[in-house]
Short mmCIF file of C-alpha atoms in Angstrom, two decimals:
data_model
loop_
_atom_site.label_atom_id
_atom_site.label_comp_id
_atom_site.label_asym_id
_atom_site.label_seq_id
_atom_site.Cartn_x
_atom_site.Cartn_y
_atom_site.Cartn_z
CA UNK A 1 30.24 -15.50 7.30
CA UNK A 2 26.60 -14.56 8.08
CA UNK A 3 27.82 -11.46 9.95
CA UNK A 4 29.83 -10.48 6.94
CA UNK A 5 26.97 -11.55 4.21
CA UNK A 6 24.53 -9.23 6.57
CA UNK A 7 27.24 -6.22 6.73
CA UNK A 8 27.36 -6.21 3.06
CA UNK A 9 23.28 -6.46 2.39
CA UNK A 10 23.37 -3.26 4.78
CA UNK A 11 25.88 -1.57 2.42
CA UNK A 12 24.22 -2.60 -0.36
CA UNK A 13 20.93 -1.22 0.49
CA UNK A 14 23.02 2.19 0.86
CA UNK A 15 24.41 2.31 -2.24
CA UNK A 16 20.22 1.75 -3.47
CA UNK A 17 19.60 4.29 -1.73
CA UNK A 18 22.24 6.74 -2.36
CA UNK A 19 22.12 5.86 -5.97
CA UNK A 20 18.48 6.38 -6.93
CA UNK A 21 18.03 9.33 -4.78
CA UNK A 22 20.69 10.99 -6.48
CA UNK A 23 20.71 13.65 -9.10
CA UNK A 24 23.90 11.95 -10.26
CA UNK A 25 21.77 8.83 -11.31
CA UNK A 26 19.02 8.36 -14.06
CA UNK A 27 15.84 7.42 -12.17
CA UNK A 28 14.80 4.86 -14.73
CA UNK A 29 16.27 3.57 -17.58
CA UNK A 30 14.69 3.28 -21.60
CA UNK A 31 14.65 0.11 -22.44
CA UNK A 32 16.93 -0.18 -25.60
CA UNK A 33 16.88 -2.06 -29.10
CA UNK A 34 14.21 -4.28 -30.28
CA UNK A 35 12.44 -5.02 -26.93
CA UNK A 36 11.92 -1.15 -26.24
CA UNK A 37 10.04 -0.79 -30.00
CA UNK A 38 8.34 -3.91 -29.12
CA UNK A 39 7.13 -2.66 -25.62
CA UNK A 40 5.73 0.50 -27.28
CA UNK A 41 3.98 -0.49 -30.24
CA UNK A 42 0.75 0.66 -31.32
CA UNK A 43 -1.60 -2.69 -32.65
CA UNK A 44 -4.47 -0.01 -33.59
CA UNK A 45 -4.97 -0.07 -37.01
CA UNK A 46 -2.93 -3.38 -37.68
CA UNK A 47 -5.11 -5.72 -36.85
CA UNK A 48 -9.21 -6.60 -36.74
CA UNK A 49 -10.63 -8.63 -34.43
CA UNK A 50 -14.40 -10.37 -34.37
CA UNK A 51 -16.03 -11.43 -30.57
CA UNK A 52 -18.42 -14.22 -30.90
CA UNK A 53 -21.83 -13.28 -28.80
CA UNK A 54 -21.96 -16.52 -26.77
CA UNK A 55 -24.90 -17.14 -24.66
CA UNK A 56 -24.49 -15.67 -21.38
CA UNK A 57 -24.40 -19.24 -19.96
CA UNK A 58 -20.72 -19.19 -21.10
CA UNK A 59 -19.47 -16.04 -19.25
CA UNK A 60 -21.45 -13.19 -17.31
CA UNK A 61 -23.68 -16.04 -15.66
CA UNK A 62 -21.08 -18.11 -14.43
CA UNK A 63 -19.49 -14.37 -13.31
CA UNK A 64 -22.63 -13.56 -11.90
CA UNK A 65 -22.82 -16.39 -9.75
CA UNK A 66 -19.35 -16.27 -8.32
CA UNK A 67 -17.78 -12.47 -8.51
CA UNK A 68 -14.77 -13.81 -6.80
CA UNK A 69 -13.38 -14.62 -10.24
CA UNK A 70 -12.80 -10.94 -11.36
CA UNK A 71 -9.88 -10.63 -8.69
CA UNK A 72 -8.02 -14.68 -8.95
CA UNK A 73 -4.73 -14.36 -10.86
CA UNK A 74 -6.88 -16.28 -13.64
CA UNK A 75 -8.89 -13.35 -14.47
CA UNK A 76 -7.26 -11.85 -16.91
CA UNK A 77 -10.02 -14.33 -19.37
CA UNK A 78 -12.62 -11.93 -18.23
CA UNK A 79 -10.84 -8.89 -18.59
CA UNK A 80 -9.65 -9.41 -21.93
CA UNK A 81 -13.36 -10.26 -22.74
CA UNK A 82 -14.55 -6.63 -21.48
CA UNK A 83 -11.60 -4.66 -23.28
CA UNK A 84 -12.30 -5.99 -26.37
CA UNK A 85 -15.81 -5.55 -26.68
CA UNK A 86 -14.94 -1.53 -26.55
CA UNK A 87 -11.32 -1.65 -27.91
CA UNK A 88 -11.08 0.03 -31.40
CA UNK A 89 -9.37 -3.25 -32.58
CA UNK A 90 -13.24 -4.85 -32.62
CA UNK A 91 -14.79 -5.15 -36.05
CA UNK A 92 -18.39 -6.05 -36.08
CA UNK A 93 -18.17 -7.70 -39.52
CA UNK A 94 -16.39 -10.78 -39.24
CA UNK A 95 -15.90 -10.55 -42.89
CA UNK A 96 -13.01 -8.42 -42.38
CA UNK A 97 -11.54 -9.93 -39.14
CA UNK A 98 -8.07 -11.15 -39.00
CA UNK A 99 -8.86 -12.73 -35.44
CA UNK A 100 -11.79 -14.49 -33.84
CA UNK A 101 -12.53 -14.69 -29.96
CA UNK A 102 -14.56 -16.77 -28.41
CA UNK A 103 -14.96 -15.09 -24.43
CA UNK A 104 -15.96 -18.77 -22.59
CA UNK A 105 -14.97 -18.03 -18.47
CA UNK A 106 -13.27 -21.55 -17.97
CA UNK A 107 -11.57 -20.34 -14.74
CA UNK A 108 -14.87 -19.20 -13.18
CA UNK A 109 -16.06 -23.11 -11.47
CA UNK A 110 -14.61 -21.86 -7.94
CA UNK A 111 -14.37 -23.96 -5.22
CA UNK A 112 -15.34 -22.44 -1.16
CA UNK A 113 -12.24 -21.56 -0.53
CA UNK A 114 -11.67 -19.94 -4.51
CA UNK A 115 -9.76 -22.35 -6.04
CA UNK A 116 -10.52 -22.28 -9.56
CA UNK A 117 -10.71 -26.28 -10.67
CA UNK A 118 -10.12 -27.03 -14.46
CA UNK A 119 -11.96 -30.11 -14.39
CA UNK A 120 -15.53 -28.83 -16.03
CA UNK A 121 -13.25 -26.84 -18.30
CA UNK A 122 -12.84 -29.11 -21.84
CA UNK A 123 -16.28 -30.08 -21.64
CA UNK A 124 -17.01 -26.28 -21.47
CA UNK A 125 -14.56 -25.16 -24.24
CA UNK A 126 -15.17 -27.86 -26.61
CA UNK A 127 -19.39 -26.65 -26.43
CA UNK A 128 -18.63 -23.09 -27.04
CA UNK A 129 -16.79 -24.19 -30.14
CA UNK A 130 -19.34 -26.55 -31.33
CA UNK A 131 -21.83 -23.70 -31.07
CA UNK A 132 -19.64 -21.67 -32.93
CA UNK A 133 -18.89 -23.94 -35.71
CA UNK A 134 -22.61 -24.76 -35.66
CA UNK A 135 -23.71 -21.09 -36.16
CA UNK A 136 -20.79 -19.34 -37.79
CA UNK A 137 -18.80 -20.27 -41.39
CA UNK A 138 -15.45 -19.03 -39.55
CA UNK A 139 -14.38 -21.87 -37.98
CA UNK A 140 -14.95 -24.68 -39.80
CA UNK A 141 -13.17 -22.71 -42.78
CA UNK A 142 -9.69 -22.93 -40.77
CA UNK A 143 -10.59 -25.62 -37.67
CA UNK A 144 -9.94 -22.58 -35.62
CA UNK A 145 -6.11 -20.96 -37.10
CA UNK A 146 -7.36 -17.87 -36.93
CA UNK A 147 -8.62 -17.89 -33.42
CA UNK A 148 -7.40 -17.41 -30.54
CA UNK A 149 -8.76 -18.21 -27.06
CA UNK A 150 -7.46 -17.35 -23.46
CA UNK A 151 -6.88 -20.18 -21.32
CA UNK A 152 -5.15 -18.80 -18.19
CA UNK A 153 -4.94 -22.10 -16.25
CA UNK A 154 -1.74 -23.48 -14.53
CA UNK A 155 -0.91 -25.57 -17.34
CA UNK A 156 -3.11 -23.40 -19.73
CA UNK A 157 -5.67 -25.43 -22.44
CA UNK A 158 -4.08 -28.89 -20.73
CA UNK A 159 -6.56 -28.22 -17.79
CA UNK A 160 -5.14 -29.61 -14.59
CA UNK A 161 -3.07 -28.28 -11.71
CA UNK A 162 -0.62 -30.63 -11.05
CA UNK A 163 1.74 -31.15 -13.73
CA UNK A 164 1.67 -35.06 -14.33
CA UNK A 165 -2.06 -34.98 -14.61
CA UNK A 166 -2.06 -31.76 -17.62
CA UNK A 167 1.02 -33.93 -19.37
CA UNK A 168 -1.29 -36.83 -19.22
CA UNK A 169 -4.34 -34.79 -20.56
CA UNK A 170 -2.24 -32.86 -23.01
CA UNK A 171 -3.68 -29.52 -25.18
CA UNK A 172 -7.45 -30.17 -25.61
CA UNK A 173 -7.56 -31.75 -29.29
CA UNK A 174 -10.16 -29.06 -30.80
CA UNK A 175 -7.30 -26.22 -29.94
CA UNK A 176 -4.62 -27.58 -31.73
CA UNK A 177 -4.56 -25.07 -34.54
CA UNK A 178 -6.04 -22.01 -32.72
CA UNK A 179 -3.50 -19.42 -30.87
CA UNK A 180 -3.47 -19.58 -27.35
CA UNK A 181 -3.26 -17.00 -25.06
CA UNK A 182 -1.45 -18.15 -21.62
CA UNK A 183 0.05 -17.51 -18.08
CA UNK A 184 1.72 -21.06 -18.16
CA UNK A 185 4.96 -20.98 -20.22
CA UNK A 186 7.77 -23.64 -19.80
CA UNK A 187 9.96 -24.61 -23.13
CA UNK A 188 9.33 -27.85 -24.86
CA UNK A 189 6.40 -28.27 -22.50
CA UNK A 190 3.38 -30.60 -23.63
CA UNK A 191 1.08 -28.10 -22.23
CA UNK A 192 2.96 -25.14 -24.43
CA UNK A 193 2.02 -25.03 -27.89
CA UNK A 194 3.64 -23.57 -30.18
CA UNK A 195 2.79 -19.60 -31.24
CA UNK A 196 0.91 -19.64 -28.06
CA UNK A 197 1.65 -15.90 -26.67
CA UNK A 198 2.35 -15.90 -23.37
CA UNK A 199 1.18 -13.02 -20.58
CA UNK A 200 1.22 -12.19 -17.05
CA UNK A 201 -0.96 -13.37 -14.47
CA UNK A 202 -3.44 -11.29 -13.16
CA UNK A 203 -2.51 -8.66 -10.09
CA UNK A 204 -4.97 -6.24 -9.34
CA UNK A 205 -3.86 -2.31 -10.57
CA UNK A 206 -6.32 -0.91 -8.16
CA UNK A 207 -4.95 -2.55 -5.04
CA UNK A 208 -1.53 -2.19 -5.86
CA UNK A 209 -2.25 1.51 -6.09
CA UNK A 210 -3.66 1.81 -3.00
CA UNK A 211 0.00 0.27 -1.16
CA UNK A 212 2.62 2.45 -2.61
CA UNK A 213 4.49 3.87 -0.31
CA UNK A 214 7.23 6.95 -0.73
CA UNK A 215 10.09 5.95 -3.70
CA UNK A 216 12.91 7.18 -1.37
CA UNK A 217 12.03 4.52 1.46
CA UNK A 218 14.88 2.35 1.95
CA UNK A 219 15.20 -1.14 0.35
CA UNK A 220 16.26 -2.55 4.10
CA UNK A 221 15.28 -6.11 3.00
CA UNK A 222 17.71 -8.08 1.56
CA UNK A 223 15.28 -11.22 0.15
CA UNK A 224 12.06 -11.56 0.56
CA UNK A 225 9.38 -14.12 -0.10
CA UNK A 226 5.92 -15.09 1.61
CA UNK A 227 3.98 -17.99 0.52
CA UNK A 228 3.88 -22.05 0.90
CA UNK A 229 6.82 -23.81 0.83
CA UNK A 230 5.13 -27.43 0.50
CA UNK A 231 1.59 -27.73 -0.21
CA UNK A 232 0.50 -30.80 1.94
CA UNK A 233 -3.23 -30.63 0.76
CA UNK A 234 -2.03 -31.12 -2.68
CA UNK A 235 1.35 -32.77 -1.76
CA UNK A 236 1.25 -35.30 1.32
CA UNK A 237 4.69 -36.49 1.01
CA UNK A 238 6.29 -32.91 0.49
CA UNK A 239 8.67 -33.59 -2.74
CA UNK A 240 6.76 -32.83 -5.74
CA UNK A 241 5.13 -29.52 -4.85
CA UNK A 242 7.12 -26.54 -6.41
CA UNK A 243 9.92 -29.73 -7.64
CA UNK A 244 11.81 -29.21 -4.27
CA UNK A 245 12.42 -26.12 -4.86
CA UNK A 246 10.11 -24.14 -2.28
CA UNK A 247 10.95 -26.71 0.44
CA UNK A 248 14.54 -26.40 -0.30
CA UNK A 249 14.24 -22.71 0.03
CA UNK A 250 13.20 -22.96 3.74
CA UNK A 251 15.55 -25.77 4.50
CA UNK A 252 18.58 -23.89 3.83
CA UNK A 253 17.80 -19.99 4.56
CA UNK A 254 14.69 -20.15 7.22
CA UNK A 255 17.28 -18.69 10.15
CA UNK A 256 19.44 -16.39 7.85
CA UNK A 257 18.84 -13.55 8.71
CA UNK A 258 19.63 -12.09 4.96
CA UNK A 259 16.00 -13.59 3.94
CA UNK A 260 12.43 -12.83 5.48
CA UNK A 261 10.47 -15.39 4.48
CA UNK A 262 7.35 -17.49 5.34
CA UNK A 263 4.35 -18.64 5.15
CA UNK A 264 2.35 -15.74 6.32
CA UNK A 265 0.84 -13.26 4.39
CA UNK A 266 0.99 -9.93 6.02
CA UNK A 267 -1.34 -7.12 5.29
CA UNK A 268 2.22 -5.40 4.72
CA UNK A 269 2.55 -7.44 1.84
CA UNK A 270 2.75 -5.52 -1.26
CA UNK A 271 4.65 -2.94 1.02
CA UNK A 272 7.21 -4.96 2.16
CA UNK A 273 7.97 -6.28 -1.30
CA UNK A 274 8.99 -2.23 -1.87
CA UNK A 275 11.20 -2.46 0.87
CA UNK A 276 13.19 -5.29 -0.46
CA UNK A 277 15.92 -5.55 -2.66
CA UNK A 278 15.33 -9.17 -4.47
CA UNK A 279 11.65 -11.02 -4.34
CA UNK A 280 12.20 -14.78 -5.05
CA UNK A 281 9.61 -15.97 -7.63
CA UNK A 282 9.96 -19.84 -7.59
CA UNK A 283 7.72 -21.92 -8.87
CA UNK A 284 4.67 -23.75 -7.58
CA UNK A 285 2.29 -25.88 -8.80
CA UNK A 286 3.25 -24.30 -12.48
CA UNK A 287 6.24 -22.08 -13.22
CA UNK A 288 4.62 -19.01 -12.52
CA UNK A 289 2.90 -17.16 -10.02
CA UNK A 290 1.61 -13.65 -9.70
CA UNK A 291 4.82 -12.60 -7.56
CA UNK A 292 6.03 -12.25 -10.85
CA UNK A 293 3.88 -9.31 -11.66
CA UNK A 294 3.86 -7.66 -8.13
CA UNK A 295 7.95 -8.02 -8.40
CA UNK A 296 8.22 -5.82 -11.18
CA UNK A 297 5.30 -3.06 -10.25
CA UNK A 298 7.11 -2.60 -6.88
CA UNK A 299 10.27 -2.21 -8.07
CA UNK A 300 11.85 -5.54 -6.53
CA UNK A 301 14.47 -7.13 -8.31
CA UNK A 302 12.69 -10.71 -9.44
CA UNK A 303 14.34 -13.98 -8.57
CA UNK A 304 13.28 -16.36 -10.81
CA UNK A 305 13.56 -20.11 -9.76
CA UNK A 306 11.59 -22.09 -12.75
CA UNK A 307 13.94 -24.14 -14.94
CA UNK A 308 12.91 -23.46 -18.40
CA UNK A 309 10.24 -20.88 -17.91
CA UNK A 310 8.90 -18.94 -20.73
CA UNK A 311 8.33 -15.61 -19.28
CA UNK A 312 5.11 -13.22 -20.83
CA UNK A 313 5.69 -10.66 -23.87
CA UNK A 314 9.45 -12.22 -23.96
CA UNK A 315 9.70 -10.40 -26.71
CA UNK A 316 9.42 -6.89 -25.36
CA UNK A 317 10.56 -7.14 -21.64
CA UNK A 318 14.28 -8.06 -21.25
CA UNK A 319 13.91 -10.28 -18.41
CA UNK A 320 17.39 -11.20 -18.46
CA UNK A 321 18.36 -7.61 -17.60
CA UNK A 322 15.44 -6.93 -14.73
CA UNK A 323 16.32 -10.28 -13.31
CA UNK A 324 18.30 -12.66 -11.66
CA UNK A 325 17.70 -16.67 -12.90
CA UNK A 326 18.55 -19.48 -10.85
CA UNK A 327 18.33 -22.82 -11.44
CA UNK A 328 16.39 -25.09 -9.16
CA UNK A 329 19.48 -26.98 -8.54
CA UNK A 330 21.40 -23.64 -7.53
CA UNK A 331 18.43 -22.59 -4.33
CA UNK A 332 21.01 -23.98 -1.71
CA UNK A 333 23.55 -21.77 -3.14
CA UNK A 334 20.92 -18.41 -3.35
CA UNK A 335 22.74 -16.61 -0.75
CA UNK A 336 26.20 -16.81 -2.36
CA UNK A 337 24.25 -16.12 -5.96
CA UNK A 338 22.37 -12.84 -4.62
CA UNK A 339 25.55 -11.27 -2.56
CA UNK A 340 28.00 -11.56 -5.21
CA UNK A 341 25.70 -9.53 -7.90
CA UNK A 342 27.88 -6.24 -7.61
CA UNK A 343 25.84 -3.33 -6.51
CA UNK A 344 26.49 -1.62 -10.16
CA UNK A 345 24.43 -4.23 -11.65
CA UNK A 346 21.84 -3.87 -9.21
CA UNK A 347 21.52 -0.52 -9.82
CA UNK A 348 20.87 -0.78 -13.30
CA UNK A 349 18.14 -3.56 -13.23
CA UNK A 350 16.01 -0.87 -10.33
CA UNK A 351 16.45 1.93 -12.61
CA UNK A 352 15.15 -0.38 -15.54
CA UNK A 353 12.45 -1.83 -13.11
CA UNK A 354 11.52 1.80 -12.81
CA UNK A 355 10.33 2.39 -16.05
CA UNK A 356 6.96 2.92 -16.36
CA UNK A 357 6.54 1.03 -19.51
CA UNK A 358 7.38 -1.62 -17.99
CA UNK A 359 5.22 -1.96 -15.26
CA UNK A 360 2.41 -1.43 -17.53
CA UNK A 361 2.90 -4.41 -19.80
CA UNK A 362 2.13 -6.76 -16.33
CA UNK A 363 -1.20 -4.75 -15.92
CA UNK A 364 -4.73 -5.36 -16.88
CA UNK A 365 -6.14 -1.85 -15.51
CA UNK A 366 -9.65 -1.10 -16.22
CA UNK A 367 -10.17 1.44 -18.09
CA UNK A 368 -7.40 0.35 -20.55
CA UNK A 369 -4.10 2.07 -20.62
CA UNK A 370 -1.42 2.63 -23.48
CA UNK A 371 1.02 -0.41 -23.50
CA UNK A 372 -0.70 -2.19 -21.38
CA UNK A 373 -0.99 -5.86 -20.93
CA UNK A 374 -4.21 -5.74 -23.20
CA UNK A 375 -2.06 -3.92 -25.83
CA UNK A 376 1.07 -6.30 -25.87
CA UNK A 377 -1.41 -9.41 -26.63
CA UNK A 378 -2.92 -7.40 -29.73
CA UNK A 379 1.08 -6.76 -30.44
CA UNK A 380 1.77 -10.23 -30.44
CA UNK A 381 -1.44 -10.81 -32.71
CA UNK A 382 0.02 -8.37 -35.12
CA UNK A 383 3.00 -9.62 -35.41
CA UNK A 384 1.48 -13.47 -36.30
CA UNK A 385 -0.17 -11.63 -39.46
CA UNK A 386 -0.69 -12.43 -42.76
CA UNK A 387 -2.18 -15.51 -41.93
CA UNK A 388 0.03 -18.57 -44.09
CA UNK A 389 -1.36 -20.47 -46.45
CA UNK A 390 -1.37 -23.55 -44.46
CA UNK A 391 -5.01 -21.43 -42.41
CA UNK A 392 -7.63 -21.84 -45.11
CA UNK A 393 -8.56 -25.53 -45.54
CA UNK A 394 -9.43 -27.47 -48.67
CA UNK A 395 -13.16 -27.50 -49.12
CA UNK A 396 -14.26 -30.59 -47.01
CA UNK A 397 -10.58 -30.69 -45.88
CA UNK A 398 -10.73 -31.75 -41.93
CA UNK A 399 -8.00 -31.94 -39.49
CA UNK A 400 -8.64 -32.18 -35.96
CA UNK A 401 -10.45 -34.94 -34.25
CA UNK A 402 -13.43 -34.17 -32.41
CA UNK A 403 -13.36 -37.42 -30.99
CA UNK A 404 -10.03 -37.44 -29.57
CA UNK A 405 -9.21 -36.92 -25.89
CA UNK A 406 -10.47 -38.26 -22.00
CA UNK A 407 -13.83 -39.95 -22.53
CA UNK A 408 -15.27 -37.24 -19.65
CA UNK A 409 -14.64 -34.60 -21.89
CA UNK A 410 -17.02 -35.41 -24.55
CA UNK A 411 -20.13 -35.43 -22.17
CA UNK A 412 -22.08 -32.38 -22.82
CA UNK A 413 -21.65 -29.48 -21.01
#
């Protein structure tokens, strides 16, 4: 069976081959109906946006003192800050805004090793919004409707890393109303609010640039993944990291010889992803990782294992058509899943992987780039306007509780 499985892999890889280097074939594909439109609209001119000056204390200092953050998958907090600030979207009278953003770095508190940890986080948020409601009429007028903030956390504004713990925190209180801008995603989530708009991680452009290698090279790997499969720091007993699914992964394909994967990272990385046919993209910690992103820019078909993810700018990529999804339940089965997609299929989800479009709606590049990542969050702001009537508040109307929440969070920050 394994002989057979790797035989057809082989052929497989071929017909990739064969097909995309082709005249006979398109080499990428337009993405069609509503999702296409979508991917290439224009938010200039539909939409105004104000950026709060905070004091510095709330982003370039904490930058300052640990540059590391400007390259975690977190960062896209500060690079939304920095596009903004010269996009033509920004109004300087706040009079006419349809948006306001508040730029607080809540990802930046990195430990040694660059792990950012949440926990100084709601005591950081819940001060810049004081100050703002303190020293601007904008807030208070709405409790914060028409604002949106970036919280690119595992479990976004809920603050924590493991899943149990954000549940048990829930969406800090003073964001209830606001819009949230958010890598985590998963449907009927605590830790997903509703309207939040939901993006890639961030992958660096720059270094992903710098590892292309020729489009003709052969896709020789069938499956590839590198990363933990249980997270023992985190995880001593091995079963609730990644829900099983990681460790199941290595249980049942660690000597089949259709998947390269483990725990190594390779400074062939991001080439090796270009040689493979299907990247898995399990979950870890939170549904997501930054595989996602890397998946898509290197042209490797994305195997999503995350029950119940909600994947970023839904609305304009058609992950169902660049993808494959398996349920957690179905990773013992992945080889079966994978080798009976016929090659036809596969064919069409590269060339649609291949269009450039796409690949720039995962990116952050600096400068900014037409239908970029930047550009679909400004889309999905757009499309949330006019504001309903349920925004403006009744004069001395209040809804949120300023009081509610962990004890801890209320200490000054």
């Amino acid at each position: 069976m394994r002989i057979w499985k790797l035989g057809f892999a082989v052929l497989l890889c071929a017909a990739f081959l064969l097909g995309i280097g082709s005249g006979e074939q398109a080499r990428t594909e337009r993405i069609s109906g509503s999702a296409g439109d979508v991917l290439d609209d224009d938010p200039v001119g539909r939409l105004k946006v104000f950026v709060y000056e905070l004091p510095s204390k709330y982003n370039k200092k904490i930058l300052q003192k640990d540059p590391r953050c400007l390259n975690h998958m977190f960062a896209a907090e500060i690079y939304m800050h920095r596009f903004l600030l010269s996009s033509p979207v920004r109004t300087l009278n706040p009079e006419e805004a349809d948006w306001f953003y508040t730029p607080v770095y809540t990802t930046c508190d990195l430990t040694p090793n660059g792990l950012p940890l949440p926990f100084k986080s709601p005591r950081m948020m819940r001060s810049a919004i004081q100050l703002i409601s303190s020293n601007w009429p904008y807030w208070n007028r709405t409790e914060g409707a028409d604002h949106f903030f970036v919280v690119p956390h595992d479990f976004g504004a809920c603050f924590h890393y493991q899943e149990e713990k954000a549940i048990e925190r829930g969406i800090l209180p003073l964001l209830q109303r606001a819009t949230l801008v958010q890598t985590f995603g998963q449907q009927n989530h605590v830790c997903l609010k509703e309207g939040s708009i939901t993006v890639p991680p961030y992958a660096p452009p720059q270094k992903m640039q710098t590892h292309l290698i020729p489009e003709k090279t052969p896709r020789s790997i069938f499956v590839y993944f590198r990363g933990l499969f249980y997270d023992v720091g985190n995880d001593p007993e091995g079963g609730y990291y990644a829900r099983g699914a990681r460790a199941a992964v290595w249980e049942n394909f660690k000597d089949n010889p259709l998947f390269d994967i483990s725990t190594e990272h390779p400074t062939t990385y991001y080439e090796d992803m270009q040689r493979a046919v299907f990247c898995l993209c399990p979950l870890g910690w939170a549904p997501w990782s930054p595989r996602l992103v890397e998946a898509v820019i290197f042209g490797c078909i994305p195997v999503i294992i995350a029950d119940d993810i909600v994947l970023p700018f839904a609305d304009a990529i058609p992950w169902e058509e660049i993808g494959v999804f398996v349920a957690e339940e179905d990773v013992p089965n992945l080889d079966t899943i994978l080798t009976s997609i016929p090659p036809e299929l596969i064919l069409r989800k590269q060339r649609l992987l291949a269009n450039p479009s796409m690949k720039q709606a995962m990116l952050f590049p600096q400068p900014a780039e037409a239908g970029d990542a930047f550009h679909q969050v400004l889309n999905g702001l757009a499309r949330k306007l006019p504001h309903g009537p349920g925004v403006y508040l009744k004069p001395g109307e209040k809804i949120l509780n300023w009081t509610a929440g962990p004890v801890g969070d209320l200490k000054p920050w």
